[in-house]
C-alpha cells in the first residue's frame, strides 16, 4: 500500500510540476512568475520528502529544509522589492 501511495504522490507532483512550468513560462507579469518559482521550490521539497519515504535515507530531509528556507527568503526579498516600489510589470 505504501508503494502505491508513493506512486500516486509522484504522479500528482509531476502533473503539478508541468502546470507550474506553464505558469512560469506564460505568466503575464513578474509576480506571477515569482509565485510559480516559489511553487516550484515547494514541489521540489515535496519530491524530496516523497523520495525520502521511498528510499529511507533521512539525510535528504535536511536538504528539503534548507531549500524551503531559501525559497522563503527569496519570497520575502521579492515582497520587499515590490513594497518599495519595484517594477511589477514585464515592461
Tab-separated table of C-alpha atoms in Angstrom, residues 48-87:
chain	number	residue	atom	x	y	z
A	48	UNK	CA	12.448	15.234	-1.751
A	49	UNK	CA	10.035	14.263	1.029
A	50	UNK	CA	8.432	11.508	-1.060
A	51	UNK	CA	11.853	10.262	-2.151
A	52	UNK	CA	12.906	10.159	1.498
A	53	UNK	CA	9.885	7.979	2.244
A	54	UNK	CA	10.638	5.642	-0.638
A	55	UNK	CA	14.394	5.343	-0.048
A	56	UNK	CA	14.568	5.545	3.720
A	57	UNK	CA	17.524	7.960	3.652
A	58	UNK	CA	16.626	10.699	6.108
A	59	UNK	CA	19.574	12.940	5.190
A	60	UNK	CA	17.528	14.324	2.310
A	61	UNK	CA	15.154	15.969	4.766
A	62	UNK	CA	17.937	18.391	5.707
A	63	UNK	CA	18.256	19.349	2.054
A	64	UNK	CA	14.500	19.878	1.860
A	65	UNK	CA	14.545	22.140	4.914
A	66	UNK	CA	17.389	24.261	3.512
A	67	UNK	CA	15.572	24.581	0.174
A	68	UNK	CA	12.338	25.600	1.898
A	69	UNK	CA	14.114	28.259	3.970
A	70	UNK	CA	15.926	29.595	0.910
A	71	UNK	CA	12.647	29.817	-1.014
A	72	UNK	CA	11.064	31.644	1.911
A	73	UNK	CA	13.882	34.193	1.996
A	74	UNK	CA	13.523	34.730	-1.749
A	75	UNK	CA	9.791	35.378	-1.315
A	76	UNK	CA	10.456	37.879	1.453
A	77	UNK	CA	13.055	39.646	-0.675
A	78	UNK	CA	10.693	39.901	-3.633
A	79	UNK	CA	7.877	41.187	-1.405
A	80	UNK	CA	10.178	43.892	-0.055
A	81	UNK	CA	11.157	44.862	-3.599
A	82	UNK	CA	7.519	45.249	-4.589
A	83	UNK	CA	6.682	47.118	-1.366
A	84	UNK	CA	9.436	49.652	-2.023
A	85	UNK	CA	8.040	50.458	-5.445
A	86	UNK	CA	9.859	47.996	-7.677
A	87	UNK	CA	8.623	47.116	-11.141
